[in-house]
mmCIF file with all atom_site columns, C-alpha atoms and ligand atoms in Angstrom:
data_model
loop_
_atom_site.group_PDB
_atom_site.id
_atom_site.type_symbol
_atom_site.label_atom_id
_atom_site.label_alt_id
_atom_site.label_comp_id
_atom_site.label_asym_id
_atom_site.label_entity_id
_atom_site.label_seq_id
_atom_site.pdbx_PDB_ins_code
_atom_site.Cartn_x
_atom_site.Cartn_y
_atom_site.Cartn_z
_atom_site.occupancy
_atom_site.B_iso_or_equiv
_atom_site.pdbx_formal_charge
_atom_site.auth_seq_id
_atom_site.auth_comp_id
_atom_site.auth_asym_id
_atom_site.auth_atom_id
_atom_site.pdbx_PDB_model_num
ATOM   1   C  CA  . MET A 1 1   ? -28.577 -21.624 -36.260 1.00 0.00 ? 23  MET A CA  1
ATOM   2   C  CA  . LEU A 1 2   ? -27.985 -19.277 -39.173 1.00 0.00 ? 24  LEU A CA  1
ATOM   3   C  CA  . PHE A 1 3   ? -31.098 -20.359 -41.049 1.00 0.00 ? 25  PHE A CA  1
ATOM   4   C  CA  . ALA A 1 4   ? -33.357 -20.004 -38.021 1.00 0.00 ? 26  ALA A CA  1
ATOM   5   C  CA  . GLN A 1 5   ? -32.932 -16.249 -38.280 1.00 0.00 ? 27  GLN A CA  1
ATOM   6   C  CA  . ALA A 1 6   ? -35.279 -13.872 -40.030 1.00 0.00 ? 28  ALA A CA  1
ATOM   7   C  CA  . CYS A 1 7   ? -34.899 -13.511 -43.763 1.00 0.00 ? 29  CYS A CA  1
ATOM   8   C  CA  . ASP A 1 8   ? -36.130 -10.448 -45.619 1.00 0.00 ? 30  ASP A CA  1
ATOM   9   C  CA  . PHE A 1 9   ? -36.197 -9.143  -49.155 1.00 0.00 ? 31  PHE A CA  1
ATOM   10  C  CA  . VAL A 1 10  ? -33.640 -6.374  -49.634 1.00 0.00 ? 32  VAL A CA  1
ATOM   11  C  CA  . THR A 1 11  ? -33.692 -5.311  -53.260 1.00 0.00 ? 33  THR A CA  1
ATOM   12  C  CA  . ALA A 1 12  ? -33.927 -6.448  -56.869 1.00 0.00 ? 34  ALA A CA  1
ATOM   13  C  CA  . ALA A 1 13  ? -31.532 -5.520  -59.635 1.00 0.00 ? 35  ALA A CA  1
ATOM   14  C  CA  . MET A 1 14  ? -32.376 -5.486  -63.326 1.00 0.00 ? 36  MET A CA  1
ATOM   15  C  CA  . GLU A 1 15  ? -28.991 -4.204  -64.372 1.00 0.00 ? 37  GLU A CA  1
ATOM   16  C  CA  . ALA A 1 16  ? -25.490 -4.021  -62.959 1.00 0.00 ? 38  ALA A CA  1
ATOM   17  C  CA  . SER A 1 17  ? -25.887 -0.392  -61.856 1.00 0.00 ? 39  SER A CA  1
ATOM   18  C  CA  . GLN A 1 18  ? -28.717 -1.437  -59.512 1.00 0.00 ? 40  GLN A CA  1
ATOM   19  C  CA  . LEU A 1 19  ? -26.694 -4.005  -57.566 1.00 0.00 ? 41  LEU A CA  1
ATOM   20  C  CA  . PRO A 1 20  ? -26.588 -3.109  -53.862 1.00 0.00 ? 42  PRO A CA  1
ATOM   21  C  CA  . ALA A 1 21  ? -23.349 -2.164  -52.156 1.00 0.00 ? 43  ALA A CA  1
ATOM   22  C  CA  . ALA A 1 22  ? -21.568 -5.366  -51.193 1.00 0.00 ? 44  ALA A CA  1
ATOM   23  C  CA  . THR A 1 23  ? -21.610 -5.260  -47.410 1.00 0.00 ? 45  THR A CA  1
ATOM   24  C  CA  . LEU A 1 24  ? -22.305 -8.891  -46.481 1.00 0.00 ? 46  LEU A CA  1
ATOM   25  C  CA  . PRO A 1 25  ? -21.049 -12.194 -47.871 1.00 0.00 ? 47  PRO A CA  1
ATOM   26  C  CA  . GLU A 1 26  ? -23.310 -13.548 -50.611 1.00 0.00 ? 48  GLU A CA  1
ATOM   27  C  CA  . ILE A 1 27  ? -24.449 -17.032 -51.632 1.00 0.00 ? 49  ILE A CA  1
ATOM   28  C  CA  . ALA A 1 28  ? -25.989 -17.126 -55.109 1.00 0.00 ? 50  ALA A CA  1
ATOM   29  C  CA  . PHE A 1 29  ? -28.527 -19.591 -56.525 1.00 0.00 ? 51  PHE A CA  1
ATOM   30  C  CA  . ALA A 1 30  ? -27.857 -20.205 -60.210 1.00 0.00 ? 52  ALA A CA  1
ATOM   31  C  CA  . GLY A 1 31  ? -29.246 -22.692 -62.693 1.00 0.00 ? 53  GLY A CA  1
ATOM   32  C  CA  . ARG A 1 32  ? -31.419 -23.246 -65.700 1.00 0.00 ? 54  ARG A CA  1
ATOM   33  C  CA  . SER A 1 33  ? -34.889 -21.799 -65.797 1.00 0.00 ? 55  SER A CA  1
ATOM   34  C  CA  . ASN A 1 34  ? -37.454 -23.661 -63.681 1.00 0.00 ? 56  ASN A CA  1
ATOM   35  C  CA  . VAL A 1 35  ? -34.840 -25.815 -61.914 1.00 0.00 ? 57  VAL A CA  1
ATOM   36  C  CA  . GLY A 1 36  ? -36.112 -24.665 -58.500 1.00 0.00 ? 58  GLY A CA  1
ATOM   37  C  CA  . LYS A 1 37  ? -33.827 -21.796 -57.423 1.00 0.00 ? 59  LYS A CA  1
ATOM   38  C  CA  . SER A 1 38  ? -36.516 -19.631 -55.856 1.00 0.00 ? 60  SER A CA  1
ATOM   39  C  CA  . SER A 1 39  ? -38.159 -22.685 -54.278 1.00 0.00 ? 61  SER A CA  1
ATOM   40  C  CA  . LEU A 1 40  ? -34.854 -23.653 -52.657 1.00 0.00 ? 62  LEU A CA  1
ATOM   41  C  CA  . VAL A 1 41  ? -34.392 -20.149 -51.212 1.00 0.00 ? 63  VAL A CA  1
ATOM   42  C  CA  . ASN A 1 42  ? -37.860 -20.478 -49.682 1.00 0.00 ? 64  ASN A CA  1
ATOM   43  C  CA  . ALA A 1 43  ? -37.295 -24.014 -48.423 1.00 0.00 ? 65  ALA A CA  1
ATOM   44  C  CA  . LEU A 1 44  ? -33.937 -23.232 -46.816 1.00 0.00 ? 66  LEU A CA  1
ATOM   45  C  CA  . THR A 1 45  ? -35.336 -20.217 -45.004 1.00 0.00 ? 67  THR A CA  1
ATOM   46  C  CA  . GLY A 1 46  ? -38.661 -21.857 -44.196 1.00 0.00 ? 68  GLY A CA  1
ATOM   47  C  CA  . ARG A 1 47  ? -40.490 -18.990 -45.863 1.00 0.00 ? 69  ARG A CA  1
ATOM   48  C  CA  . LYS A 1 48  ? -42.961 -20.247 -48.449 1.00 0.00 ? 70  LYS A CA  1
ATOM   49  C  CA  . THR A 1 49  ? -43.496 -16.999 -50.305 1.00 0.00 ? 71  THR A CA  1
ATOM   50  C  CA  . LEU A 1 50  ? -40.264 -15.086 -49.836 1.00 0.00 ? 72  LEU A CA  1
ATOM   51  C  CA  . ALA A 1 51  ? -39.053 -15.638 -53.397 1.00 0.00 ? 73  ALA A CA  1
ATOM   52  C  CA  . ARG A 1 52  ? -41.673 -15.878 -56.131 1.00 0.00 ? 74  ARG A CA  1
ATOM   53  C  CA  . THR A 1 53  ? -41.905 -19.267 -57.833 1.00 0.00 ? 75  THR A CA  1
ATOM   54  C  CA  . SER A 1 54  ? -43.886 -20.502 -60.798 1.00 0.00 ? 76  SER A CA  1
ATOM   55  C  CA  . ASN A 1 55  ? -44.710 -23.514 -62.941 1.00 0.00 ? 77  ASN A CA  1
ATOM   56  C  CA  . THR A 1 56  ? -43.669 -21.596 -66.025 1.00 0.00 ? 78  THR A CA  1
ATOM   57  C  CA  . PRO A 1 57  ? -39.980 -20.977 -66.683 1.00 0.00 ? 79  PRO A CA  1
ATOM   58  C  CA  . GLY A 1 58  ? -38.698 -17.413 -66.638 1.00 0.00 ? 80  GLY A CA  1
ATOM   59  C  CA  . ARG A 1 59  ? -40.402 -16.394 -63.390 1.00 0.00 ? 81  ARG A CA  1
ATOM   60  C  CA  . THR A 1 60  ? -37.447 -14.623 -61.797 1.00 0.00 ? 82  THR A CA  1
ATOM   61  C  CA  . GLN A 1 61  ? -36.391 -11.801 -64.075 1.00 0.00 ? 83  GLN A CA  1
ATOM   62  C  CA  . GLN A 1 62  ? -34.176 -9.801  -61.756 1.00 0.00 ? 84  GLN A CA  1
ATOM   63  C  CA  . ILE A 1 63  ? -31.450 -10.560 -59.253 1.00 0.00 ? 85  ILE A CA  1
ATOM   64  C  CA  . ASN A 1 64  ? -33.228 -10.711 -55.899 1.00 0.00 ? 86  ASN A CA  1
ATOM   65  C  CA  . PHE A 1 65  ? -31.309 -10.172 -52.664 1.00 0.00 ? 87  PHE A CA  1
ATOM   66  C  CA  . PHE A 1 66  ? -32.510 -11.554 -49.308 1.00 0.00 ? 88  PHE A CA  1
ATOM   67  C  CA  . ASP A 1 67  ? -30.881 -10.674 -45.989 1.00 0.00 ? 89  ASP A CA  1
ATOM   68  C  CA  . LEU A 1 68  ? -30.498 -13.621 -43.645 1.00 0.00 ? 90  LEU A CA  1
ATOM   69  C  CA  . GLY A 1 69  ? -30.151 -12.473 -40.064 1.00 0.00 ? 91  GLY A CA  1
ATOM   70  C  CA  . GLY A 1 70  ? -27.964 -9.519  -41.028 1.00 0.00 ? 92  GLY A CA  1
ATOM   71  C  CA  . ARG A 1 71  ? -25.141 -11.992 -41.692 1.00 0.00 ? 93  ARG A CA  1
ATOM   72  C  CA  . LEU A 1 72  ? -25.524 -13.178 -45.242 1.00 0.00 ? 94  LEU A CA  1
ATOM   73  C  CA  . LEU A 1 73  ? -27.296 -12.298 -48.463 1.00 0.00 ? 95  LEU A CA  1
ATOM   74  C  CA  . LEU A 1 74  ? -29.058 -15.065 -50.370 1.00 0.00 ? 96  LEU A CA  1
ATOM   75  C  CA  . VAL A 1 75  ? -29.092 -14.105 -54.039 1.00 0.00 ? 97  VAL A CA  1
ATOM   76  C  CA  . ASP A 1 76  ? -31.801 -15.565 -56.289 1.00 0.00 ? 98  ASP A CA  1
ATOM   77  C  CA  . LEU A 1 77  ? -30.739 -15.267 -59.927 1.00 0.00 ? 99  LEU A CA  1
ATOM   78  C  CA  . PRO A 1 78  ? -32.872 -15.421 -63.063 1.00 0.00 ? 100 PRO A CA  1
ATOM   79  C  CA  . GLY A 1 79  ? -32.554 -18.761 -64.856 1.00 0.00 ? 101 GLY A CA  1
ATOM   80  C  CA  . TYR A 1 80  ? -30.273 -19.230 -67.813 1.00 0.00 ? 102 TYR A CA  1
ATOM   81  C  CA  . GLY A 1 81  ? -31.184 -21.159 -70.918 1.00 0.00 ? 103 GLY A CA  1
ATOM   82  C  CA  . TYR A 1 82  ? -34.741 -19.875 -71.145 1.00 0.00 ? 104 TYR A CA  1
ATOM   83  C  CA  . ALA A 1 83  ? -35.484 -19.339 -74.796 1.00 0.00 ? 105 ALA A CA  1
ATOM   84  C  CA  . ARG A 1 84  ? -39.115 -18.235 -74.870 1.00 0.00 ? 106 ARG A CA  1
ATOM   85  C  CA  . ALA A 1 85  ? -38.690 -14.638 -73.827 1.00 0.00 ? 107 ALA A CA  1
ATOM   86  C  CA  . ALA A 1 86  ? -37.888 -11.732 -76.122 1.00 0.00 ? 108 ALA A CA  1
ATOM   87  C  CA  . LYS A 1 87  ? -34.330 -11.915 -77.417 1.00 0.00 ? 109 LYS A CA  1
ATOM   88  C  CA  . ARG A 1 88  ? -33.596 -8.493  -75.942 1.00 0.00 ? 110 ARG A CA  1
ATOM   89  C  CA  . ASP A 1 89  ? -34.647 -9.686  -72.469 1.00 0.00 ? 111 ASP A CA  1
ATOM   90  C  CA  . ILE A 1 90  ? -32.673 -12.928 -72.671 1.00 0.00 ? 112 ILE A CA  1
ATOM   91  C  CA  . GLU A 1 91  ? -29.552 -10.998 -73.613 1.00 0.00 ? 113 GLU A CA  1
ATOM   92  C  CA  . ARG A 1 92  ? -30.081 -8.546  -70.772 1.00 0.00 ? 114 ARG A CA  1
ATOM   93  C  CA  . TRP A 1 93  ? -30.564 -11.311 -68.168 1.00 0.00 ? 115 TRP A CA  1
ATOM   94  C  CA  . ASN A 1 94  ? -27.593 -13.257 -69.410 1.00 0.00 ? 116 ASN A CA  1
ATOM   95  C  CA  . ARG A 1 95  ? -25.369 -10.194 -69.279 1.00 0.00 ? 117 ARG A CA  1
ATOM   96  C  CA  . LEU A 1 96  ? -26.604 -9.387  -65.782 1.00 0.00 ? 118 LEU A CA  1
ATOM   97  C  CA  . ILE A 1 97  ? -26.074 -12.942 -64.485 1.00 0.00 ? 119 ILE A CA  1
ATOM   98  C  CA  . HIS A 1 98  ? -22.647 -13.294 -66.002 1.00 0.00 ? 120 HIS A CA  1
ATOM   99  C  CA  . ASP A 1 99  ? -21.438 -9.852  -64.866 1.00 0.00 ? 121 ASP A CA  1
ATOM   100 C  CA  . TYR A 1 100 ? -22.644 -10.652 -61.366 1.00 0.00 ? 122 TYR A CA  1
ATOM   101 C  CA  . LEU A 1 101 ? -21.080 -14.133 -61.227 1.00 0.00 ? 123 LEU A CA  1
ATOM   102 C  CA  . ARG A 1 102 ? -17.750 -12.998 -62.598 1.00 0.00 ? 124 ARG A CA  1
ATOM   103 C  CA  . GLY A 1 103 ? -17.358 -9.680  -60.866 1.00 0.00 ? 125 GLY A CA  1
ATOM   104 C  CA  . ARG A 1 104 ? -18.903 -9.780  -57.412 1.00 0.00 ? 126 ARG A CA  1
ATOM   105 C  CA  . GLN A 1 105 ? -16.330 -9.405  -54.632 1.00 0.00 ? 127 GLN A CA  1
ATOM   106 C  CA  . ALA A 1 106 ? -18.753 -10.434 -51.895 1.00 0.00 ? 128 ALA A CA  1
ATOM   107 C  CA  . LEU A 1 107 ? -19.698 -13.704 -53.590 1.00 0.00 ? 129 LEU A CA  1
ATOM   108 C  CA  . ARG A 1 108 ? -18.592 -16.536 -51.314 1.00 0.00 ? 130 ARG A CA  1
ATOM   109 C  CA  . ARG A 1 109 ? -20.184 -19.438 -53.138 1.00 0.00 ? 131 ARG A CA  1
ATOM   110 C  CA  . VAL A 1 110 ? -22.502 -20.182 -56.018 1.00 0.00 ? 132 VAL A CA  1
ATOM   111 C  CA  . LEU A 1 111 ? -24.966 -23.018 -55.762 1.00 0.00 ? 133 LEU A CA  1
ATOM   112 C  CA  . VAL A 1 112 ? -25.351 -24.428 -59.276 1.00 0.00 ? 134 VAL A CA  1
ATOM   113 C  CA  . LEU A 1 113 ? -28.772 -26.077 -59.276 1.00 0.00 ? 135 LEU A CA  1
ATOM   114 C  CA  . VAL A 1 114 ? -29.383 -29.034 -61.555 1.00 0.00 ? 136 VAL A CA  1
ATOM   115 C  CA  . ASP A 1 115 ? -32.658 -30.920 -62.003 1.00 0.00 ? 137 ASP A CA  1
ATOM   116 C  CA  . ALA A 1 116 ? -32.206 -34.450 -60.613 1.00 0.00 ? 138 ALA A CA  1
ATOM   117 C  CA  . ARG A 1 117 ? -34.202 -35.859 -63.506 1.00 0.00 ? 139 ARG A CA  1
ATOM   118 C  CA  . HIS A 1 118 ? -32.108 -34.265 -66.233 1.00 0.00 ? 140 HIS A CA  1
ATOM   119 C  CA  . GLY A 1 119 ? -28.520 -33.981 -65.032 1.00 0.00 ? 141 GLY A CA  1
ATOM   120 C  CA  . LEU A 1 120 ? -26.060 -31.494 -66.504 1.00 0.00 ? 142 LEU A CA  1
ATOM   121 C  CA  . LYS A 1 121 ? -26.891 -29.602 -69.678 1.00 0.00 ? 143 LYS A CA  1
ATOM   122 C  CA  . PRO A 1 122 ? -24.432 -27.631 -71.833 1.00 0.00 ? 144 PRO A CA  1
ATOM   123 C  CA  . ALA A 1 123 ? -25.489 -24.364 -70.143 1.00 0.00 ? 145 ALA A CA  1
ATOM   124 C  CA  . ASP A 1 124 ? -24.522 -25.823 -66.735 1.00 0.00 ? 146 ASP A CA  1
ATOM   125 C  CA  . GLU A 1 125 ? -21.114 -26.879 -68.027 1.00 0.00 ? 147 GLU A CA  1
ATOM   126 C  CA  . ALA A 1 126 ? -20.609 -23.378 -69.424 1.00 0.00 ? 148 ALA A CA  1
ATOM   127 C  CA  . VAL A 1 127 ? -21.408 -21.731 -66.087 1.00 0.00 ? 149 VAL A CA  1
ATOM   128 C  CA  . MET A 1 128 ? -19.136 -24.104 -64.173 1.00 0.00 ? 150 MET A CA  1
ATOM   129 C  CA  . THR A 1 129 ? -16.279 -23.327 -66.560 1.00 0.00 ? 151 THR A CA  1
ATOM   130 C  CA  . GLU A 1 130 ? -16.955 -19.630 -66.190 1.00 0.00 ? 152 GLU A CA  1
ATOM   131 C  CA  . LEU A 1 131 ? -16.805 -19.975 -62.394 1.00 0.00 ? 153 LEU A CA  1
ATOM   132 C  CA  . ASP A 1 132 ? -13.516 -21.904 -62.670 1.00 0.00 ? 154 ASP A CA  1
ATOM   133 C  CA  . GLU A 1 133 ? -12.071 -19.066 -64.726 1.00 0.00 ? 155 GLU A CA  1
ATOM   134 C  CA  . ALA A 1 134 ? -13.285 -16.431 -62.273 1.00 0.00 ? 156 ALA A CA  1
ATOM   135 C  CA  . ALA A 1 135 ? -12.049 -18.564 -59.334 1.00 0.00 ? 157 ALA A CA  1
ATOM   136 C  CA  . VAL A 1 136 ? -15.483 -18.447 -57.686 1.00 0.00 ? 158 VAL A CA  1
ATOM   137 C  CA  . SER A 1 137 ? -16.162 -21.506 -55.551 1.00 0.00 ? 159 SER A CA  1
ATOM   138 C  CA  . PHE A 1 138 ? -19.358 -23.370 -56.365 1.00 0.00 ? 160 PHE A CA  1
ATOM   139 C  CA  . GLN A 1 139 ? -21.345 -26.394 -55.254 1.00 0.00 ? 161 GLN A CA  1
ATOM   140 C  CA  . VAL A 1 140 ? -23.664 -28.409 -57.468 1.00 0.00 ? 162 VAL A CA  1
ATOM   141 C  CA  . VAL A 1 141 ? -27.098 -29.021 -55.946 1.00 0.00 ? 163 VAL A CA  1
ATOM   142 C  CA  . LEU A 1 142 ? -29.480 -31.585 -57.413 1.00 0.00 ? 164 LEU A CA  1
ATOM   143 C  CA  . THR A 1 143 ? -33.058 -30.334 -57.084 1.00 0.00 ? 165 THR A CA  1
ATOM   144 C  CA  . LYS A 1 144 ? -36.458 -32.075 -57.222 1.00 0.00 ? 166 LYS A CA  1
ATOM   145 C  CA  . ALA A 1 145 ? -34.915 -35.267 -55.812 1.00 0.00 ? 167 ALA A CA  1
ATOM   146 C  CA  . ASP A 1 146 ? -38.479 -36.403 -55.020 1.00 0.00 ? 168 ASP A CA  1
ATOM   147 C  CA  . LYS A 1 147 ? -39.152 -36.821 -58.753 1.00 0.00 ? 169 LYS A CA  1
ATOM   148 C  CA  . PRO A 1 148 ? -36.896 -39.598 -60.071 1.00 0.00 ? 170 PRO A CA  1
ATOM   149 C  CA  . ALA A 1 149 ? -37.015 -43.149 -58.735 1.00 0.00 ? 171 ALA A CA  1
ATOM   150 C  CA  . ALA A 1 150 ? -34.130 -44.047 -56.414 1.00 0.00 ? 172 ALA A CA  1
ATOM   151 C  CA  . PRO A 1 151 ? -31.976 -45.969 -58.930 1.00 0.00 ? 173 PRO A CA  1
ATOM   152 C  CA  . GLU A 1 152 ? -32.335 -43.197 -61.498 1.00 0.00 ? 174 GLU A CA  1
ATOM   153 C  CA  . LEU A 1 153 ? -31.447 -40.561 -58.893 1.00 0.00 ? 175 LEU A CA  1
ATOM   154 C  CA  . GLU A 1 154 ? -28.357 -42.524 -57.940 1.00 0.00 ? 176 GLU A CA  1
ATOM   155 C  CA  . LYS A 1 155 ? -27.268 -42.795 -61.555 1.00 0.00 ? 177 LYS A CA  1
ATOM   156 C  CA  . VAL A 1 156 ? -27.709 -39.080 -62.262 1.00 0.00 ? 178 VAL A CA  1
ATOM   157 C  CA  . ALA A 1 157 ? -25.990 -38.134 -58.982 1.00 0.00 ? 179 ALA A CA  1
ATOM   158 C  CA  . ALA A 1 158 ? -22.937 -40.267 -59.770 1.00 0.00 ? 180 ALA A CA  1
ATOM   159 C  CA  . LYS A 1 159 ? -22.653 -38.832 -63.251 1.00 0.00 ? 181 LYS A CA  1
ATOM   160 C  CA  . VAL A 1 160 ? -23.052 -35.225 -62.105 1.00 0.00 ? 182 VAL A CA  1
ATOM   161 C  CA  . ALA A 1 161 ? -20.562 -35.693 -59.261 1.00 0.00 ? 183 ALA A CA  1
ATOM   162 C  CA  . GLN A 1 162 ? -18.020 -37.099 -61.681 1.00 0.00 ? 184 GLN A CA  1
ATOM   163 C  CA  . ALA A 1 163 ? -18.446 -34.190 -64.088 1.00 0.00 ? 185 ALA A CA  1
ATOM   164 C  CA  . ALA A 1 164 ? -18.285 -31.610 -61.284 1.00 0.00 ? 186 ALA A CA  1
ATOM   165 C  CA  . ALA A 1 165 ? -15.063 -33.166 -59.982 1.00 0.00 ? 187 ALA A CA  1
ATOM   166 C  CA  . ARG A 1 166 ? -13.353 -32.097 -63.201 1.00 0.00 ? 188 ARG A CA  1
ATOM   167 C  CA  . HIS A 1 167 ? -13.891 -28.449 -62.266 1.00 0.00 ? 189 HIS A CA  1
ATOM   168 C  CA  . PRO A 1 168 ? -11.229 -26.910 -60.039 1.00 0.00 ? 190 PRO A CA  1
ATOM   169 C  CA  . ALA A 1 169 ? -13.679 -24.438 -58.430 1.00 0.00 ? 191 ALA A CA  1
ATOM   170 C  CA  . ALA A 1 170 ? -16.210 -27.140 -57.511 1.00 0.00 ? 192 ALA A CA  1
ATOM   171 C  CA  . HIS A 1 171 ? -16.913 -28.116 -53.924 1.00 0.00 ? 193 HIS A CA  1
ATOM   172 C  CA  . PRO A 1 172 ? -16.274 -31.878 -53.747 1.00 0.00 ? 194 PRO A CA  1
ATOM   173 C  CA  . GLU A 1 173 ? -19.680 -32.758 -52.337 1.00 0.00 ? 195 GLU A CA  1
ATOM   174 C  CA  . LEU A 1 174 ? -22.889 -32.873 -54.303 1.00 0.00 ? 196 LEU A CA  1
ATOM   175 C  CA  . ALA A 1 175 ? -25.988 -31.693 -52.439 1.00 0.00 ? 197 ALA A CA  1
ATOM   176 C  CA  . ILE A 1 176 ? -29.190 -33.617 -53.163 1.00 0.00 ? 198 ILE A CA  1
ATOM   177 C  CA  . THR A 1 177 ? -32.348 -31.741 -52.231 1.00 0.00 ? 199 THR A CA  1
ATOM   178 C  CA  . SER A 1 178 ? -36.091 -31.666 -52.487 1.00 0.00 ? 200 SER A CA  1
ATOM   179 C  CA  . ALA A 1 179 ? -37.689 -28.329 -51.684 1.00 0.00 ? 201 ALA A CA  1
ATOM   180 C  CA  . ARG A 1 180 ? -41.024 -30.110 -51.787 1.00 0.00 ? 202 ARG A CA  1
ATOM   181 C  CA  . GLU A 1 181 ? -40.222 -32.878 -49.307 1.00 0.00 ? 203 GLU A CA  1
ATOM   182 C  CA  . GLY A 1 182 ? -37.448 -31.181 -47.394 1.00 0.00 ? 204 GLY A CA  1
ATOM   183 C  CA  . SER A 1 183 ? -34.755 -33.777 -47.974 1.00 0.00 ? 205 SER A CA  1
ATOM   184 C  CA  . GLY A 1 184 ? -31.144 -32.573 -48.010 1.00 0.00 ? 206 GLY A CA  1
ATOM   185 C  CA  . LEU A 1 185 ? -32.020 -29.139 -46.645 1.00 0.00 ? 207 LEU A CA  1
ATOM   186 C  CA  . SER A 1 186 ? -30.477 -29.449 -43.192 1.00 0.00 ? 208 SER A CA  1
ATOM   187 C  CA  . GLU A 1 187 ? -27.214 -30.716 -44.713 1.00 0.00 ? 209 GLU A CA  1
ATOM   188 C  CA  . LEU A 1 188 ? -27.112 -27.791 -47.127 1.00 0.00 ? 210 LEU A CA  1
ATOM   189 C  CA  . ARG A 1 189 ? -27.909 -25.293 -44.353 1.00 0.00 ? 211 ARG A CA  1
ATOM   190 C  CA  . ALA A 1 190 ? -25.080 -26.751 -42.287 1.00 0.00 ? 212 ALA A CA  1
ATOM   191 C  CA  . ALA A 1 191 ? -22.630 -26.544 -45.200 1.00 0.00 ? 213 ALA A CA  1
ATOM   192 C  CA  . LEU A 1 192 ? -23.492 -22.883 -45.797 1.00 0.00 ? 214 LEU A CA  1
ATOM   193 C  CA  . ALA A 1 193 ? -23.285 -22.010 -42.101 1.00 0.00 ? 215 ALA A CA  1
ATOM   194 C  CA  . HIS A 1 194 ? -19.903 -23.720 -41.960 1.00 0.00 ? 216 HIS A CA  1
ATOM   195 C  CA  . LEU A 1 195 ? -18.704 -21.772 -44.992 1.00 0.00 ? 217 LEU A CA  1
ATOM   196 C  CA  . LEU A 1 196 ? -19.697 -18.522 -43.342 1.00 0.00 ? 218 LEU A CA  1
ATOM   197 C  CA  . ALA A 1 197 ? -17.880 -19.445 -40.143 1.00 0.00 ? 219 ALA A CA  1
ATOM   198 C  CA  . THR A 1 198 ? -14.589 -20.054 -41.958 1.00 0.00 ? 220 THR A CA  1
HETATM 199 P  P1  . LIG B 2 .   ? -36.960 -19.317 -62.781 1.00 0.00 ? 564 LIG B P1  1
HETATM 200 O  O1  . LIG B 2 .   ? -37.051 -18.200 -61.793 1.00 0.00 ? 564 LIG B O1  1
HETATM 201 O  O2  . LIG B 2 .   ? -38.017 -19.257 -63.819 1.00 0.00 ? 564 LIG B O2  1
HETATM 202 O  O3  . LIG B 2 .   ? -35.590 -19.472 -63.373 1.00 0.00 ? 564 LIG B O3  1
HETATM 203 O  O4  . LIG B 2 .   ? -37.270 -20.712 -62.002 1.00 0.00 ? 564 LIG B O4  1
HETATM 204 P  P2  . LIG B 2 .   ? -36.685 -21.247 -60.614 1.00 0.00 ? 564 LIG B P2  1
HETATM 205 O  O5  . LIG B 2 .   ? -35.425 -21.981 -60.872 1.00 0.00 ? 564 LIG B O5  1
HETATM 206 O  O6  . LIG B 2 .   ? -36.639 -20.165 -59.609 1.00 0.00 ? 564 LIG B O6  1
HETATM 207 O  O7  . LIG B 2 .   ? -37.795 -22.347 -60.239 1.00 0.00 ? 564 LIG B O7  1
HETATM 208 P  P3  . LIG B 2 .   ? -39.010 -22.211 -59.194 1.00 0.00 ? 564 LIG B P3  1
HETATM 209 O  O8  . LIG B 2 .   ? -38.482 -22.227 -57.805 1.00 0.00 ? 564 LIG B O8  1
HETATM 210 O  O9  . LIG B 2 .   ? -39.895 -21.106 -59.604 1.00 0.00 ? 564 LIG B O9  1
HETATM 211 O  O10 . LIG B 2 .   ? -39.714 -23.631 -59.402 1.00 0.00 ? 564 LIG B O10 1
HETATM 212 C  C1  . LIG B 2 .   ? -40.148 -24.067 -60.676 1.00 0.00 ? 564 LIG B C1  1
HETATM 213 C  C2  . LIG B 2 .   ? -41.154 -25.185 -60.524 1.00 0.00 ? 564 LIG B C2  1
HETATM 214 O  O11 . LIG B 2 .   ? -40.533 -26.333 -59.948 1.00 0.00 ? 564 LIG B O11 1
HETATM 215 C  C3  . LIG B 2 .   ? -42.319 -24.835 -59.596 1.00 0.00 ? 564 LIG B C3  1
HETATM 216 O  O12 . LIG B 2 .   ? -43.494 -25.385 -60.150 1.00 0.00 ? 564 LIG B O12 1
HETATM 217 C  C4  . LIG B 2 .   ? -41.958 -25.530 -58.288 1.00 0.00 ? 564 LIG B C4  1
HETATM 218 O  O13 . LIG B 2 .   ? -43.085 -25.874 -57.525 1.00 0.00 ? 564 LIG B O13 1
HETATM 219 C  C5  . LIG B 2 .   ? -41.245 -26.769 -58.801 1.00 0.00 ? 564 LIG B C5  1
HETATM 220 N  N1  . LIG B 2 .   ? -40.298 -27.290 -57.799 1.00 0.00 ? 564 LIG B N1  1
HETATM 221 C  C6  . LIG B 2 .   ? -39.325 -26.591 -57.172 1.00 0.00 ? 564 LIG B C6  1
HETATM 222 N  N2  . LIG B 2 .   ? -38.656 -27.373 -56.296 1.00 0.00 ? 564 LIG B N2  1
HETATM 223 C  C7  . LIG B 2 .   ? -39.205 -28.597 -56.372 1.00 0.00 ? 564 LIG B C7  1
HETATM 224 C  C8  . LIG B 2 .   ? -38.962 -29.854 -55.703 1.00 0.00 ? 564 LIG B C8  1
HETATM 225 O  O14 . LIG B 2 .   ? -38.078 -30.009 -54.851 1.00 0.00 ? 564 LIG B O14 1
HETATM 226 N  N3  . LIG B 2 .   ? -39.737 -30.907 -56.078 1.00 0.00 ? 564 LIG B N3  1
HETATM 227 C  C9  . LIG B 2 .   ? -40.708 -30.806 -57.020 1.00 0.00 ? 564 LIG B C9  1
HETATM 228 N  N4  . LIG B 2 .   ? -41.399 -31.888 -57.327 1.00 0.00 ? 564 LIG B N4  1
HETATM 229 N  N5  . LIG B 2 .   ? -40.985 -29.643 -57.646 1.00 0.00 ? 564 LIG B N5  1
HETATM 230 C  C10 . LIG B 2 .   ? -40.248 -28.551 -57.337 1.00 0.00 ? 564 LIG B C10 1
HETATM 231 MG MG1 . LIG B 2 .   ? -36.887 -18.159 -59.776 1.00 0.00 ? 565 LIG B MG1 1
#
């Protein structure tokens, strides 16, 4: 019952020097801007306003850490691939995300979120390759599964699963979720609880 426990904001980091001491295992939520990272943190924890979400891309501009029951940190990352911010800011976020993903000892798994309507984009492939190289285990999570029609969802899921299978650091199973409708959440909670227990 890991996800039944209280979840609280711990801290936000704008640069590597502000990252908290790594005391608990961490699960990070990565993905393109607006894919639904912050919404998934909220949906998994059942807390609607824990992480700030927005219709406009580029909402999360820091790395936000949430403590789940004193056992795990959920880490909400800024999105990658967002081009409408100042160049200076984009470079700073990208450096922060990549330093974190490559160098964090406590990082147990990265959830790479992919919009179920769009499938994998070059930026997703780049992150998955980076995680392979850093030997950081990751799982691809399709988000907004309530959006596409069933046949389209099936097609995208098959294609994404096939591409993910080419990555040595990828978890074999694709998660398919809707933060809006709640589908796939209990399976993902169970997978993360299982990971923590091993
Ligand atoms: P950045 O922080 O900007 O990188 O975005 P993010 O990946 O954290 O996305 P966020 O959670 O802020 O959600 C972006 C938009 O997608 C919001 O308008 C959400 O309401 C919407 N959204 C998130 N999850 C779902 C979902 O499962 N279904 C649908 N239909 N919309 C969703
Ligand atoms: Mg966000």
